[in-house]
Amino acid sequence: MEKKKFYLETYGCQMNEYDSHLVESLLTAAGFEKTESESRADIVILNTCSVRQHAEERALGRIRSVSSARRSREIAVIGCMAQRMGDELLAINKGVKYVLGTDSFYKIAEILKSGNGGQVVDISCREEPFEYESRPSGKSLSDYVTIMRGCDNYCSYCIVPYVRGRERCRPPERIAEEINRLDERGRREIWLLGQNVNSYKNESIDFPILLEYVLENTEIPRIRFLTSHPKDFSERLIDVMASDDRICKGIHLPLQSGSDVILKKMNRKYTSAQYLQKIRKLREAVPEVVITTDLIVGFPGESEDDFRRTLDMVEEIEYDSAFMFRYSVRSGTRAEKFGDDVPEETKLSRLDRLIQIQKKIKIAEKKMASHIGSVQTVLLEQPAKQSRDDARGKNDGGLNVVVRGGAEHIGEFVDVKIISSSYSTLVGEIINWQE
Ligand code: SAH
Ligand code: SF4
Ligand code: F3S
């Protein structure tokens, strides 16, 4: 009998990417076949995100386009928007057959197999820790390992705690086992994932200890992690980062706002001064560290003065890069009650001014140019777009590097002398390589 083919599309953050790998593993193990062609699929699975209105609109638009295609296919909506909307999705679009939330998507194989013709909505929540793991497939050099699910921080603007449930941490042994399996399958870099990795706790093991455990119990050459909440970002973590080259010198530390009034309303639990102090300590201990951030403009009540404080922080800190968002009301969150009082044009113009600060003052360009002349270790991941002889990869901090003549060393770590740079990429030449 011909295998049923599934096509899987993923929106949102790395957590969803990881869950999509799980779905792929579960379905292939159950006899389904993955296809990259939407039109040849028997079932289209959309793994969705709810973090901003725009993310949901995109997913709803995709559901419409899949359901109106000439060839009829089953549609499964999974992930955060499925969790948030549940039954509502069936009502919105008759083409949707399965709705599986963030804690029930692991049942996907049995549900698709039982195929009794009816629609299925399962957004039940399990409080016990997750016990399933992805089986690595493909040839990627880098992969994700989830160390915890859910979030207990309740930042007032954020939907994640409502759609991903309470924080649950995975035992260190399971994390190390998964990393070792990925290592055996050729991965050279792993990202430890959690909404706030700094609040990881498994019995007496916290996040810095977990990093030490992973260093001791695996041989994966590069370890990265995401996301760090500033309130829990500790000196012990800085020490562990500084202590071992296998821990990459890159950190994503979302500031969200530079105004203490807004930070308080956001329930972020740090002040701009405390944040700055942490950045200073981090840069003292790890001078080459690459720091990135997330920023929200137009949060309820944000005045011109509040916004200027965000600009000031961005100018002072000089992030290597920043993800910048317009505030989007999420129903059921605490900030919903604050009203959405910053007009859309103000949000847009603030977003633009913020982007200009990052770009026009050329913070990123200046920082990139400061690497010229230095030697960087780069994991070469894929051929470069511009020339077949060149390859691209990332340095220790996570910056993109194009390496001249690197094509024959893809999959290896190479030492590269940086010869030029642009806004987002360094260019270098190989001086040494390690197989
Ligand atoms: N757990 C991570 C990421 C959460 S979502 C963290 O704490 O940083 C990624 C980013 O989306 C957030 O950092 C925030 O900047 C942005 N975001 C979340 N909710 C939002 C909303 N309602 N409107 C606009 N941006 C939002
Ligand atoms: Fe959302 Fe805050 Fe949790 Fe991040 S830490 S997922 S922003 S509630
Ligand atoms: Fe991630 Fe979006 Fe869900 S950011 S956790 S996929 S709401």
Coordinates of N, CA, C and O in Angstrom, one line a residue, residues 3 13 20 110 136 143 153 157 163 165 182 211 220 292-293 373:
K3 N 2.4 4.7 0.9 CA 2.4 5.5 2.2 C 1.6 6.8 2.0 O 1.8 7.5 1.0
C13 N 8.6 30.2 16.9 CA 10.0 30.2 17.4 C 10.6 28.8 17.3 O 10.1 27.8 16.8
S20 N 8.2 20.4 15.5 CA 8.0 19.9 14.2 C 8.9 18.7 13.9 O 8.5 17.7 13.2
E110 N -1.3 8.4 16.0 CA -2.5 7.5 16.3 C -3.7 8.2 15.8 O -4.6 7.5 15.2
P136 N 16.8 12.2 15.1 CA 17.4 13.1 14.2 C 17.4 12.6 12.7 O 17.6 11.4 12.5
D143 N 21.4 21.6 15.6 CA 20.0 21.1 16.0 C 19.6 21.7 17.3 O 20.4 22.2 18.1
N153 N 6.5 32.9 33.7 CA 6.9 34.3 34.0 C 5.8 35.3 33.8 O 5.8 36.4 34.4
Y157 N 2.4 41.1 28.5 CA 1.9 41.2 27.1 C 1.9 39.8 26.4 O 1.4 39.7 25.3
V163 N -0.5 29.4 26.2 CA -0.6 28.4 25.2 C 0.4 27.2 25.4 O 0.2 26.2 24.8
G165 N 1.6 26.4 28.6 CA 1.4 25.8 30.0 C 2.5 26.1 30.9 O 3.4 26.9 30.7
L182 N 22.4 13.1 18.8 CA 22.5 14.1 17.7 C 24.0 14.1 17.2 O 24.3 14.2 16.1
L211 N 24.6 23.2 32.4 CA 25.7 23.4 31.3 C 26.9 22.6 31.7 O 27.5 21.9 30.8
I220 N 29.8 17.2 22.3 CA 29.4 18.1 21.2 C 30.2 19.3 21.2 O 30.5 19.9 22.3
T292 N 22.4 39.9 21.6 CA 21.3 40.2 20.8 C 20.1 40.4 21.8 O 20.1 40.0 22.9
T293 N 19.0 41.0 21.2 CA 17.9 41.3 22.1 C 16.6 41.4 21.4 O 16.5 41.3 20.1
G373 N 40.6 41.6 10.9 CA 42.0 41.3 11.3 C 42.0 40.2 12.4 O 43.1 39.6 12.7

